[in-house]
Amino acid sequence: MQDLVLETQSQSISGFDLQTSGKVYLNLSPAELVEHSLARKEGQLTSTGALMADTGKFTGRSPKDRYLVRDELTKDAVWWGDINIPVSEEQFQNLLDKMTQYLSDKDLFVRNAFAGADPKYRLNLQVVNTWAWHNLFCNNMFLRPTQEELKNFNADFTIICAPGFEADPAKDGVKNPNFAIINLSRRMILIGGTGYAGEMKKGIFSVLNFILPHQKNVLSMHCSANVGKEGDTAIFFGLSGTGKTTLSADPNRQLIGDDEHGWTEKSVFNFEGGCYAKVIDLSREKEPEIYNAIKFGAIVENTRFKEGTREVDYANSSVTENTRTAYPIDHISNALEPSVADIPKNIFFLTADAFGVLPPISKLNKSQAMYHFISGYTAKVAGTEMGITEPKLTFSACFGAAFLPLHPTQYAKLFGEKMEKHEVNVWLINTGWTGGPYGIGSRMKLAYTRAMITAALEGKLDFAPYAQDKIFGFEVPKICSNVPSEILNPRNTWSDAEAYDQQAKDLAKAFVANFEKFKDFASEDILQGAPKI
């Protein structure tokens, strides 16, 4: 059987000088991209019609291989260090020239898209891919212009992603053959040597994390968000494994988005047009919205079939624990479109505290909110990542340090100003352990966490009695609808209260030690939110 060939007129690519002897496919439909992916043997169809594809050697982002060009625009603005690693303008140009030569005989898939559901803060994107399924990923994850909007489309930012192109570390000024380089002045992102599609979406997120707070006074956030029937917006911050996607996918509320948002003076808006959710151990019973979204047009990454079938085995982690799906947001039945809602009334910081110290729900004042926002705490446990056999403290500034070009205190200051101005409630939710640490206590029941969040959203905790946590200082409700009162105070759930006290002091010391690197940049208002040891 001959491979399917789709005839598409070659199109020019704006933004840089690229000539190719191959075909250039512009803005293909999902069906056409699926056909190309199958013909090129990039993936297989699953029983639900989704496309299964592998990312190759890299099954996640490679943060140590992400670079920013240091120039007049960025040299004094960017938070340089282990997260934002500098390369020169010359090194960028050298790699761009090499990539251009590499692409000169390749078939290319080009897509015009938007980032930012609020037109006032929108970026026009042009994505150039050598893999058809990568272009489908961009169709799913970025916002899709109408045919009218595509007329006279001019790109603000260009992404070039070529997994087959590798850098020469000895000559190109990078550590490894794989790389992702952001040039904010040239408005380009170069990605090579990696097939992990998430590098493209997170590259644009990093760009927005520079442009919006630095130039537009808009807080960019690594969070999920939903809105209730009364127009009350809720935001959920949390690192991997804390329940951010699960808890925001509420059948009684409309989903604004699951990962990246902006907070303006008037609204919260989604940066994206789709969802990129983990699918390890996914089931229809636990997460029906995500399960049902994986249909034709969706992608599943690094998954495997059940033997002898085309049914995805979501329990299979033989390739990676980081198996994922990417689908357009309209695959979720209760998604809000356009993805713009009012400013938030409630914000939830989600943490999976494996040490059993933090209360299941507590209310934070402005100082505490800024401090915990900068801290971005959770704990990883065995099974969440290779090599982790016991609970491991994890701090990620603003719940997304890997994507922050600016210093975390700049985002926290803007967060505190907006929280205070709009009188927003900020809650710390522990979706982790109670009754003791991991291995002794038990994981907080999802039903209790949902009940506490619902109580906060419905205002039922506004008039509840509170007690102050002696070490962390935040207010802990004594009663909550549909939640046993005895679990609200974590100390009472431990069989050994003195052991709890010691564990709480140890966790507080870890917070303080982590904050040392931010201390010199933090205001007194932020420092007031620190735990008292």
Coordinates of C-alpha atoms in Angstrom, one line a residue:
M1 CA 0.0 0.0 0.0
Q2 CA 1.4 3.4 -1.0
D3 CA 1.8 6.1 1.6
L4 CA -1.0 8.7 1.5
V5 CA 0.2 12.0 -0.1
L6 CA -1.9 15.1 0.5
E7 CA -1.3 17.8 -2.2
T8 CA -1.1 21.2 -0.6
Q9 CA 0.2 24.4 -2.2
S10 CA 3.6 25.5 -0.9
Q11 CA 3.4 28.6 1.3
S12 CA 6.1 31.1 2.3
I13 CA 7.1 31.4 5.9
S14 CA 7.4 34.9 7.3
G15 CA 9.7 36.1 10.1
F16 CA 13.0 34.6 8.9
D17 CA 14.7 33.7 5.6
L18 CA 13.8 30.0 4.9
Q19 CA 13.7 28.4 1.6
T20 CA 12.9 24.7 1.3
S21 CA 12.7 22.3 -1.6
G22 CA 10.1 20.3 0.3
K23 CA 6.4 21.0 0.7
V24 CA 5.1 23.6 3.2
Y25 CA 1.7 22.7 4.6
L26 CA -0.1 25.7 6.1
N27 CA -2.9 25.5 8.7
L28 CA -4.0 21.9 7.9
S29 CA -7.1 20.6 9.6
P30 CA -6.8 18.1 12.4
A31 CA -8.0 15.3 10.0
E32 CA -5.3 16.2 7.5
L33 CA -2.6 16.3 10.2
V34 CA -3.7 12.9 11.5
E35 CA -3.5 11.5 7.9
H36 CA 0.0 12.9 7.5
S37 CA 1.0 11.5 10.9
L38 CA -0.2 8.0 10.0
A39 CA 1.3 8.1 6.5
R40 CA 4.7 9.3 8.0
K41 CA 4.5 6.6 10.7
E42 CA 4.6 9.2 13.4
G43 CA 1.8 7.5 15.4
Q44 CA -1.2 5.1 15.5
L45 CA -4.9 5.6 16.0
T46 CA -6.4 4.4 19.3
S47 CA -9.8 2.8 19.8
T48 CA -11.4 6.2 20.6
G49 CA -9.9 7.9 17.4
A50 CA -7.1 9.8 19.3
L51 CA -3.6 9.7 17.8
M52 CA -1.0 7.9 19.9
A53 CA 2.6 9.3 19.4
D54 CA 5.9 8.9 21.1
T55 CA 8.2 11.9 22.0
G56 CA 11.4 9.8 21.7
K57 CA 14.3 10.1 24.1
F58 CA 12.8 13.0 26.0
T59 CA 9.5 12.3 27.7
G60 CA 9.4 15.6 29.6
R61 CA 10.9 19.1 29.4
S62 CA 14.6 19.5 29.8
P63 CA 14.9 22.7 32.0
K64 CA 18.7 22.6 32.1
D65 CA 18.7 22.9 28.3
R66 CA 16.5 26.0 28.1
Y67 CA 18.2 29.3 27.3
L68 CA 17.4 33.0 27.0
V69 CA 19.3 35.4 24.7
R70 CA 21.0 38.0 26.8
D71 CA 20.8 41.4 25.1
E72 CA 19.9 45.0 25.7
L73 CA 16.2 44.1 26.3
T74 CA 16.9 41.2 28.8
K75 CA 20.3 41.9 30.4
D76 CA 18.9 43.9 33.4
A77 CA 15.3 42.5 33.4
V78 CA 15.8 38.8 33.5
W79 CA 16.4 36.7 36.6
W80 CA 19.6 35.0 35.4
G81 CA 20.9 31.8 37.0
D82 CA 20.1 28.1 36.9
I83 CA 16.6 28.7 35.5
N84 CA 17.3 31.4 33.0
I85 CA 20.6 30.4 31.4
P86 CA 22.1 33.1 29.0
V87 CA 23.3 32.7 25.5
S88 CA 24.7 35.4 23.3
E89 CA 23.0 36.9 20.2
E90 CA 25.8 35.4 18.1
Q91 CA 25.2 31.9 19.5
F92 CA 21.5 32.3 18.7
Q93 CA 22.2 33.4 15.1
N94 CA 24.6 30.6 14.6
L95 CA 22.1 28.0 15.6
L96 CA 19.3 29.7 13.6
D97 CA 21.6 29.6 10.5
K98 CA 22.3 25.9 11.0
M99 CA 18.6 25.1 11.6
T100 CA 17.7 27.0 8.4
Q101 CA 20.1 24.9 6.5
Y102 CA 18.8 21.7 8.1
L103 CA 15.2 22.6 7.1
S104 CA 16.1 23.5 3.5
D105 CA 15.0 20.1 2.1
K106 CA 12.3 19.2 4.6
D107 CA 8.5 19.0 4.4
L108 CA 7.3 21.6 6.9
F109 CA 4.0 22.0 8.8
V110 CA 3.2 25.6 9.6
R111 CA 0.5 26.9 11.8
N112 CA -0.8 30.3 12.6
A113 CA -2.3 30.5 16.1
F114 CA -3.1 32.8 19.1
A115 CA -1.8 32.8 22.7
G116 CA -4.2 34.7 25.0
A117 CA -8.0 34.5 24.9
D118 CA -8.3 38.3 25.7
P119 CA -7.6 40.1 22.4
K120 CA -6.0 43.0 24.2
Y121 CA -3.2 40.8 25.4
R122 CA -3.0 38.3 22.6
L123 CA 0.2 37.1 20.8
N124 CA 0.0 36.1 17.1
L125 CA 2.0 32.9 16.7
Q126 CA 3.6 31.2 13.8
V127 CA 4.8 27.6 14.5
V128 CA 7.1 25.7 12.1
N129 CA 7.2 21.9 12.6
T130 CA 9.0 19.0 10.9
W131 CA 6.5 16.5 12.6
A132 CA 2.9 16.5 11.6
W133 CA 1.7 15.4 15.0
H134 CA 3.6 18.3 16.6
N135 CA 1.6 20.7 14.4
L136 CA -1.6 18.9 15.6
F137 CA -0.4 19.5 19.2
C138 CA -0.1 23.2 18.5
N139 CA -3.6 23.2 16.9
N140 CA -4.9 21.7 20.1
M141 CA -2.9 23.7 22.7
F142 CA -2.9 27.2 21.2
L143 CA -6.0 29.2 20.3
R144 CA -7.4 28.6 16.8
P145 CA -8.1 31.7 14.6
T146 CA -11.2 31.8 12.4
Q147 CA -10.8 31.9 8.6
E148 CA -11.5 35.6 8.8
E149 CA -8.7 36.1 11.4
L150 CA -6.3 34.2 9.3
K151 CA -6.6 36.8 6.5
N152 CA -3.6 39.1 6.6
F153 CA -2.2 37.3 9.7
N154 CA 1.0 38.7 10.9
A155 CA 3.0 36.8 13.5
D156 CA 4.3 38.4 16.7
F157 CA 6.4 35.3 17.6
T158 CA 7.7 32.4 15.7
I159 CA 8.5 28.9 17.0
I160 CA 10.8 26.6 15.0
C161 CA 10.7 23.0 16.3
A162 CA 12.9 20.4 14.6
P163 CA 13.5 17.3 16.8
G164 CA 15.9 15.8 14.2
F165 CA 18.3 18.8 14.4
E166 CA 20.9 18.6 17.1
A167 CA 23.4 21.2 18.3
D168 CA 27.1 20.7 18.6
P169 CA 27.8 21.6 22.2
A170 CA 31.5 22.1 21.5
K171 CA 30.7 24.8 18.9
D172 CA 27.2 26.1 19.7
G173 CA 27.5 27.3 23.3
V174 CA 24.9 24.9 24.7
K175 CA 25.4 21.9 27.1
N176 CA 23.8 19.2 25.1
P177 CA 22.6 18.4 21.6
N178 CA 19.0 19.2 22.6
F179 CA 18.0 22.8 23.3
A180 CA 15.2 25.4 23.6
I181 CA 16.3 29.0 23.1
I182 CA 14.1 32.0 23.6
N183 CA 15.0 35.3 21.9
L184 CA 12.7 38.0 23.2
S185 CA 14.1 40.7 21.0
R186 CA 14.0 38.7 17.8
R187 CA 10.6 37.2 18.9
M188 CA 11.7 33.6 18.1
I189 CA 12.0 30.3 19.9
L190 CA 14.3 27.6 18.5
I191 CA 13.8 24.0 19.7
G192 CA 16.0 21.1 18.5
G193 CA 17.0 17.6 19.5
T194 CA 13.9 16.9 21.5
G195 CA 10.5 15.5 20.5
Y196 CA 8.7 16.5 23.7
A197 CA 5.9 18.7 22.4
G198 CA 5.4 20.5 25.7
E199 CA 8.6 22.5 25.1
M200 CA 6.6 24.6 22.5
K201 CA 3.7 25.5 24.8
K202 CA 6.0 26.2 27.8
G203 CA 8.3 28.3 25.6
I204 CA 5.4 30.7 24.8
F205 CA 4.3 30.6 28.5
S206 CA 7.8 31.9 29.4
V207 CA 7.5 34.6 26.8
L208 CA 4.1 35.7 28.3
N209 CA 5.7 35.6 31.7
F210 CA 8.1 38.2 30.6
I211 CA 5.8 40.5 28.5
L212 CA 2.7 40.6 30.6
P213 CA 4.0 41.5 34.1
H214 CA 7.0 43.5 32.8
Q215 CA 5.2 45.6 30.2
K216 CA 1.4 45.2 30.7
N217 CA 1.0 45.0 34.5
V218 CA -0.9 41.7 34.0
L219 CA -0.1 38.8 36.4
S220 CA 0.8 35.7 34.4
M221 CA 0.0 32.5 36.4
H222 CA 0.7 28.8 36.2
C223 CA -2.7 27.7 37.4
S224 CA -6.0 26.2 36.4
A225 CA -9.2 28.2 36.7
N226 CA -13.0 27.7 36.6
V227 CA -16.1 29.8 37.1
G228 CA -19.4 29.2 38.8
K229 CA -23.0 29.9 37.7
E230 CA -22.9 33.2 39.6
G231 CA -19.8 34.3 37.7
D232 CA -17.4 33.7 40.6
T233 CA -14.0 32.8 39.3
A234 CA -11.7 30.4 41.2
I235 CA -8.0 29.9 40.6
F236 CA -6.0 26.8 41.5
F237 CA -2.2 26.8 41.8
G238 CA -0.3 23.6 42.4
L239 CA 2.7 21.6 41.3
S240 CA 2.4 18.2 39.7
G241 CA 0.5 15.6 41.8
T242 CA -1.4 18.1 43.9
G243 CA -4.7 17.8 42.1
K244 CA -4.7 21.1 40.1
T245 CA -6.3 19.6 37.0
T246 CA -8.6 17.2 38.9
L247 CA -10.0 19.8 41.2
S248 CA -10.6 22.4 38.6
A249 CA -12.5 19.9 36.4
D250 CA -15.8 20.4 38.3
P251 CA -19.0 19.4 36.5
N252 CA -20.8 22.2 38.4
R253 CA -18.5 24.9 37.2
Q254 CA -17.2 25.9 33.7
L255 CA -13.6 25.3 33.0
I256 CA -11.6 28.5 32.0
G257 CA -8.4 26.5 31.5
D258 CA -6.1 24.0 33.1
D259 CA -2.6 25.5 33.1
E260 CA -1.9 29.1 32.1
H261 CA -3.8 32.3 32.7
G262 CA -3.5 36.1 33.0
W263 CA -5.1 38.3 35.6
T264 CA -5.9 41.8 34.4
E265 CA -7.7 44.7 36.1
K266 CA -11.0 43.3 34.8
S267 CA -10.6 39.7 34.0
V268 CA -8.9 36.3 34.2
F269 CA -8.2 34.8 30.7
N270 CA -6.7 31.6 29.4
F271 CA -3.5 31.7 27.4
E272 CA -4.3 28.5 25.7
G273 CA -6.9 26.8 23.5
G274 CA -6.6 23.3 25.0
C275 CA -5.5 21.1 27.9
Y276 CA -2.4 19.0 28.4
A277 CA -3.2 16.6 31.1
K278 CA -1.3 13.7 32.7
V279 CA -3.0 10.3 32.0
I280 CA -1.1 7.9 34.1
D281 CA -3.8 5.6 35.8
L282 CA -6.6 7.7 34.1
S283 CA -10.0 6.1 34.4
R284 CA -13.5 7.1 33.4
E285 CA -14.7 6.8 37.0
K286 CA -12.1 9.1 38.5
E287 CA -11.8 11.8 35.8
P288 CA -14.7 11.4 33.3
E289 CA -14.2 14.8 31.7
I290 CA -10.6 14.1 30.7
Y291 CA -11.3 10.5 29.8
N292 CA -14.1 11.4 27.5
A293 CA -12.0 14.2 25.9
I294 CA -9.6 11.7 24.4
K295 CA -11.3 11.3 21.1
F296 CA -10.5 12.0 17.4
G297 CA -8.3 15.1 17.2
A298 CA -6.8 14.5 20.6
I299 CA -3.2 13.2 21.1
V300 CA -1.9 10.7 23.7
E301 CA 1.8 10.7 24.3
N302 CA 4.1 7.8 25.3
T303 CA 1.2 5.5 26.2
R304 CA 0.8 1.8 25.2
F305 CA -2.1 -0.4 24.1
K306 CA -3.6 -3.2 26.0
E307 CA -2.3 -6.4 24.4
G308 CA -4.0 -7.3 21.2
T309 CA -6.2 -4.2 21.2
R310 CA -6.1 -0.5 20.3
E311 CA -7.4 0.4 23.7
V312 CA -5.0 2.6 25.7
D313 CA -3.5 1.0 28.8
Y314 CA -3.4 4.1 31.1
A315 CA -1.8 2.1 33.9
N316 CA 1.2 1.3 31.7
S317 CA 4.2 3.4 32.6
S318 CA 6.8 1.4 30.7
V319 CA 7.8 4.5 28.7
T320 CA 7.4 7.1 31.4
E321 CA 5.2 8.1 34.4
N322 CA 4.7 11.4 32.4
T323 CA 2.2 10.0 29.9
R324 CA -0.1 12.8 28.7
T325 CA -3.0 13.9 26.5
A326 CA -3.4 17.1 24.5
Y327 CA -6.9 18.0 23.3
P328 CA -8.8 21.2 22.3
I329 CA -10.6 22.7 25.2
D330 CA -14.0 22.3 23.5
H331 CA -13.5 18.5 24.0
I332 CA -14.5 19.3 27.6
S333 CA -18.3 19.7 27.7
N334 CA -18.4 22.4 30.3
A335 CA -15.5 24.5 28.9
L336 CA -16.1 28.3 28.9
E337 CA -15.6 29.9 25.4
P338 CA -14.2 32.4 25.0
S339 CA -12.0 31.5 28.0
V340 CA -12.4 34.9 29.7
A341 CA -14.1 35.4 33.1
D342 CA -14.3 38.0 35.9
I343 CA -11.4 38.6 38.4
P344 CA -11.1 35.8 41.0
K345 CA -13.0 35.7 44.3
N346 CA -11.1 32.7 45.6
I347 CA -7.6 31.4 45.0
F348 CA -6.4 28.0 46.1
F349 CA -2.8 27.0 46.7
L350 CA -2.7 23.2 46.4
T351 CA 0.0 21.2 48.1
A352 CA 0.5 17.5 48.6
D353 CA 2.2 17.7 52.0
A354 CA 3.7 14.2 52.5
F355 CA 4.8 15.1 56.0
G356 CA 1.2 15.4 57.4
V357 CA 1.9 18.9 58.9
L358 CA -0.3 21.4 57.0
P359 CA -4.0 21.6 57.6
P360 CA -6.4 20.3 54.9
I361 CA -7.6 23.9 54.5
S362 CA -6.4 27.2 55.9
K363 CA -6.9 30.9 55.1
L364 CA -4.0 33.2 54.3
N365 CA -3.6 36.9 54.8
K366 CA -1.8 39.0 52.2
S367 CA 1.7 38.5 53.6
Q368 CA 1.3 34.8 54.0
A369 CA -0.2 34.5 50.5
M370 CA 2.8 36.3 48.9
Y371 CA 5.2 34.2 51.0
H372 CA 3.6 30.9 50.1
F373 CA 3.2 32.0 46.4
I374 CA 7.0 32.5 46.2
S375 CA 7.6 29.3 48.1
G376 CA 5.4 27.1 45.9
Y377 CA 5.6 24.1 48.2
T378 CA 4.7 20.5 47.7
A379 CA 6.3 17.1 48.4
K380 CA 7.0 14.3 45.9
V381 CA 6.5 10.7 47.0
A382 CA 7.6 7.3 45.8
G383 CA 6.2 6.6 42.3
T384 CA 5.8 10.2 41.1
E385 CA 9.3 10.3 39.6
M386 CA 12.1 7.8 39.0
G387 CA 14.5 7.6 41.8
I388 CA 12.2 8.9 44.5
T389 CA 11.8 6.3 47.3
E390 CA 10.8 8.6 50.2
P391 CA 9.1 12.0 50.5
K392 CA 11.1 14.8 49.0
L393 CA 10.5 18.5 49.7
T394 CA 9.9 20.5 46.6
F395 CA 9.7 24.3 46.3
S396 CA 9.0 25.9 42.9
A397 CA 8.7 29.7 43.0
C398 CA 5.2 30.9 42.0
F399 CA 4.3 27.3 41.4
G400 CA 6.2 27.4 38.1
A401 CA 9.8 28.5 38.6
A402 CA 11.0 26.9 35.4
F403 CA 9.0 29.4 33.4
L404 CA 9.8 32.7 35.1
P405 CA 12.1 35.1 33.3
L406 CA 11.6 37.7 36.0
H407 CA 12.5 37.5 39.7
P408 CA 9.8 35.7 41.7
T409 CA 9.3 38.7 44.0
Q410 CA 8.1 40.7 41.1
Y411 CA 5.2 38.3 40.4
A412 CA 4.5 38.0 44.2
K413 CA 4.3 41.8 44.6
L414 CA 1.8 42.0 41.7
F415 CA -0.1 39.1 43.2
G416 CA -0.3 40.8 46.6
E417 CA -1.5 44.1 45.1
K418 CA -4.3 42.4 43.1
M419 CA -5.3 40.3 46.1
E420 CA -5.6 43.3 48.3
K421 CA -7.3 45.6 45.7
H422 CA -9.9 43.1 44.8
E423 CA -10.4 41.6 48.3
V424 CA -9.7 38.0 47.1
N425 CA -9.7 35.1 49.6
V426 CA -6.6 32.9 49.4
W427 CA -6.7 29.4 50.8
L428 CA -4.0 26.8 51.3
I429 CA -5.3 23.3 50.6
N430 CA -3.3 20.2 51.7
T431 CA -4.3 17.3 49.4
G432 CA -1.5 15.2 50.9
W433 CA -1.3 13.3 54.2
T434 CA -3.1 13.4 57.4
G435 CA -2.7 11.4 60.7
G436 CA 1.1 11.2 60.1
P437 CA 3.6 11.4 57.3
Y438 CA 3.7 9.3 54.2
G439 CA 4.0 5.6 55.2
I440 CA 2.2 6.2 58.5
G441 CA -0.7 8.5 57.8
S442 CA -3.2 8.3 55.0
R443 CA -3.9 10.5 51.9
M444 CA -6.6 13.1 52.3
K445 CA -9.8 11.8 50.8
L446 CA -10.7 13.6 47.6
A447 CA -14.3 13.9 48.7
Y448 CA -13.2 15.9 51.8
T449 CA -11.0 18.2 49.7
R450 CA -13.9 18.8 47.3
A451 CA -16.2 19.5 50.2
M452 CA -13.8 22.1 51.7
I453 CA -13.3 23.8 48.4
T454 CA -17.0 23.9 47.8
A455 CA -17.5 25.4 51.3
A456 CA -15.0 28.1 50.5
L457 CA -16.5 28.9 47.1
E458 CA -20.0 29.1 48.5
G459 CA -19.0 31.4 51.3
K460 CA -19.8 28.9 54.0
L461 CA -16.4 29.4 55.7
D462 CA -16.9 33.2 56.0
F463 CA -18.6 32.8 59.3
A464 CA -16.9 29.7 60.7
P465 CA -14.9 29.8 63.9
Y466 CA -11.1 29.8 63.2
A467 CA -8.0 28.9 65.2
Q468 CA -4.5 30.3 64.3
D469 CA -1.8 27.8 63.5
K470 CA 1.0 28.5 66.0
I471 CA 3.9 28.0 63.6
F472 CA 2.6 29.0 60.2
G473 CA 0.3 31.7 61.4
F474 CA -2.6 31.1 59.0
E475 CA -6.2 30.7 60.1
V476 CA -7.7 27.2 60.3
P477 CA -11.5 26.7 60.3
K478 CA -12.8 24.6 63.2
I479 CA -15.9 23.3 61.3
C480 CA -16.7 22.7 57.6
S481 CA -19.7 21.2 56.0
N482 CA -19.4 17.5 55.1
V483 CA -15.9 17.2 56.6
P484 CA -15.2 15.6 60.0
S485 CA -14.1 18.3 62.4
E486 CA -11.3 16.1 63.9
I487 CA -9.3 16.2 60.6
L488 CA -9.3 20.0 60.3
N489 CA -6.5 20.3 62.9
P490 CA -3.7 18.1 61.7
R491 CA -2.1 17.8 65.2
N492 CA -5.2 16.1 66.5
T493 CA -5.0 13.4 63.8
W494 CA -1.5 12.2 64.9
S495 CA -1.3 9.6 67.6
D496 CA 1.9 11.3 68.9
A497 CA 1.3 15.1 69.3
E498 CA 5.0 15.8 70.2
A499 CA 6.1 14.0 67.0
Y500 CA 3.7 16.3 65.0
D501 CA 5.2 19.4 66.7
Q502 CA 8.7 18.3 65.7
Q503 CA 7.7 17.5 62.2
A504 CA 6.0 20.9 61.9
K505 CA 9.1 22.7 63.1
D506 CA 11.2 20.8 60.6
L507 CA 8.9 21.8 57.7
A508 CA 8.9 25.4 58.9
K509 CA 12.8 25.4 58.9
A510 CA 12.7 24.0 55.3
F511 CA 10.5 26.9 54.3
V512 CA 12.8 29.4 55.8
A513 CA 15.9 27.8 54.3
N514 CA 14.4 27.8 50.9
F515 CA 13.4 31.5 51.2
E516 CA 17.0 32.6 51.9
K517 CA 17.7 33.0 48.2
F518 CA 14.7 35.4 47.9
K519 CA 15.2 37.3 51.1
D520 CA 17.3 40.2 49.8
F521 CA 14.7 41.0 47.1
A522 CA 11.6 40.5 49.3
S523 CA 9.7 43.4 50.9
E524 CA 9.0 43.5 54.6
D525 CA 5.3 42.8 53.8
I526 CA 6.3 39.5 52.1
L527 CA 8.7 38.5 54.9
Q528 CA 5.9 38.9 57.5
G529 CA 4.3 35.8 56.0
A530 CA 7.2 33.5 57.1
P531 CA 6.5 30.8 59.6
K532 CA 7.6 31.4 63.2
I533 CA 10.2 28.9 64.4

